[in-house]
């Protein structure tokens, strides 16, 4: 809990007034993204690995090398809109595939990515992967 609090305070100082929505992939990044969204008073949007309702429209983002290493995520259409300023959040970045996939959803919606923020980054591959998609990348702890 202390790490989440400190990370959300840091994000609040850096991104308050710049991000209207926080986007994270489901599972591990959700607690961090929730704390950050609350600190920014921004809406939280979750990208899921499957379409939960076949009667709804979804935006899709994918990244990786077909046919085996492809990550696919979905966001309910309308959750992100043109003009939204979106902060992408994940707990851990190594290759950057998850962040790439969800950044593609931001672009598909016509929204603007503000930055990609991670708690821990392993190496620099993730930054190179996002360079053309997100204007700013931030890791609170970088290893390797």
mmCIF file of N, CA and C in Angstrom, residues 47-60 72-77:
data_model
loop_
_atom_site.group_PDB
_atom_site.id
_atom_site.type_symbol
_atom_site.label_atom_id
_atom_site.label_comp_id
_atom_site.label_asym_id
_atom_site.label_seq_id
_atom_site.Cartn_x
_atom_site.Cartn_y
_atom_site.Cartn_z
ATOM 1 N N UNK A 47 -8.338 -2.161 -20.014
ATOM 2 C CA UNK A 47 -8.265 -2.950 -21.239
ATOM 3 C C UNK A 47 -8.292 -4.417 -20.835
ATOM 4 N N UNK A 48 -9.175 -5.158 -21.452
ATOM 5 C CA UNK A 48 -9.344 -6.567 -21.087
ATOM 6 C C UNK A 48 -8.827 -7.472 -22.207
ATOM 7 N N UNK A 49 -8.509 -8.686 -21.837
ATOM 8 C CA UNK A 49 -7.994 -9.648 -22.817
ATOM 9 C C UNK A 49 -9.099 -10.293 -23.656
ATOM 10 N N UNK A 50 -10.335 -10.106 -23.258
ATOM 11 C CA UNK A 50 -11.439 -10.677 -24.032
ATOM 12 C C UNK A 50 -12.599 -9.694 -24.078
ATOM 13 N N UNK A 51 -13.457 -9.893 -25.070
ATOM 14 C CA UNK A 51 -14.678 -9.093 -25.169
ATOM 15 C C UNK A 51 -15.723 -9.782 -24.308
ATOM 16 N N UNK A 52 -16.149 -9.109 -23.253
ATOM 17 C CA UNK A 52 -17.044 -9.753 -22.293
ATOM 18 C C UNK A 52 -18.490 -9.811 -22.760
ATOM 19 N N UNK A 53 -18.905 -8.887 -23.592
ATOM 20 C CA UNK A 53 -20.292 -8.833 -24.034
ATOM 21 C C UNK A 53 -20.317 -8.831 -25.561
ATOM 22 N N UNK A 54 -20.827 -9.880 -26.185
ATOM 23 C CA UNK A 54 -20.813 -9.951 -27.646
ATOM 24 C C UNK A 54 -21.722 -8.925 -28.326
ATOM 25 N N UNK A 55 -22.558 -8.247 -27.557
ATOM 26 C CA UNK A 55 -23.479 -7.274 -28.134
ATOM 27 C C UNK A 55 -22.958 -5.843 -28.046
ATOM 28 N N UNK A 56 -21.750 -5.672 -27.543
ATOM 29 C CA UNK A 56 -21.145 -4.340 -27.438
ATOM 30 C C UNK A 56 -20.039 -4.197 -28.473
ATOM 31 N N UNK A 57 -19.753 -2.947 -28.815
ATOM 32 C CA UNK A 57 -18.630 -2.657 -29.703
ATOM 33 C C UNK A 57 -17.382 -2.426 -28.865
ATOM 34 N N UNK A 58 -16.242 -2.845 -29.404
ATOM 35 C CA UNK A 58 -14.972 -2.715 -28.696
ATOM 36 C C UNK A 58 -13.908 -2.135 -29.614
ATOM 37 N N UNK A 59 -12.975 -1.421 -29.010
ATOM 38 C CA UNK A 59 -11.753 -1.027 -29.694
ATOM 39 C C UNK A 59 -10.717 -2.091 -29.371
ATOM 40 N N UNK A 60 -9.900 -2.424 -30.349
ATOM 41 C CA UNK A 60 -8.925 -3.501 -30.186
ATOM 42 C C UNK A 60 -7.515 -2.957 -30.398
ATOM 43 N N UNK A 72 -3.354 -9.132 -27.228
ATOM 44 C CA UNK A 72 -4.543 -8.439 -27.727
ATOM 45 C C UNK A 72 -5.353 -7.969 -26.530
ATOM 46 N N UNK A 73 -5.786 -6.703 -26.583
ATOM 47 C CA UNK A 73 -6.617 -6.130 -25.524
ATOM 48 C C UNK A 73 -7.800 -5.412 -26.147
ATOM 49 N N UNK A 74 -8.884 -5.315 -25.366
ATOM 50 C CA UNK A 74 -10.113 -4.670 -25.818
ATOM 51 C C UNK A 74 -10.579 -3.649 -24.789
ATOM 52 N N UNK A 75 -11.119 -2.550 -25.300
ATOM 53 C CA UNK A 75 -11.743 -1.525 -24.462
ATOM 54 C C UNK A 75 -13.122 -1.260 -25.048
ATOM 55 N N UNK A 76 -14.119 -1.182 -24.200
ATOM 56 C CA UNK A 76 -15.471 -0.894 -24.661
ATOM 57 C C UNK A 76 -15.494 0.426 -25.419
ATOM 58 N N UNK A 77 -16.086 0.401 -26.608
ATOM 59 C CA UNK A 77 -16.184 1.615 -27.420
ATOM 60 C C UNK A 77 -16.891 2.704 -26.622
#
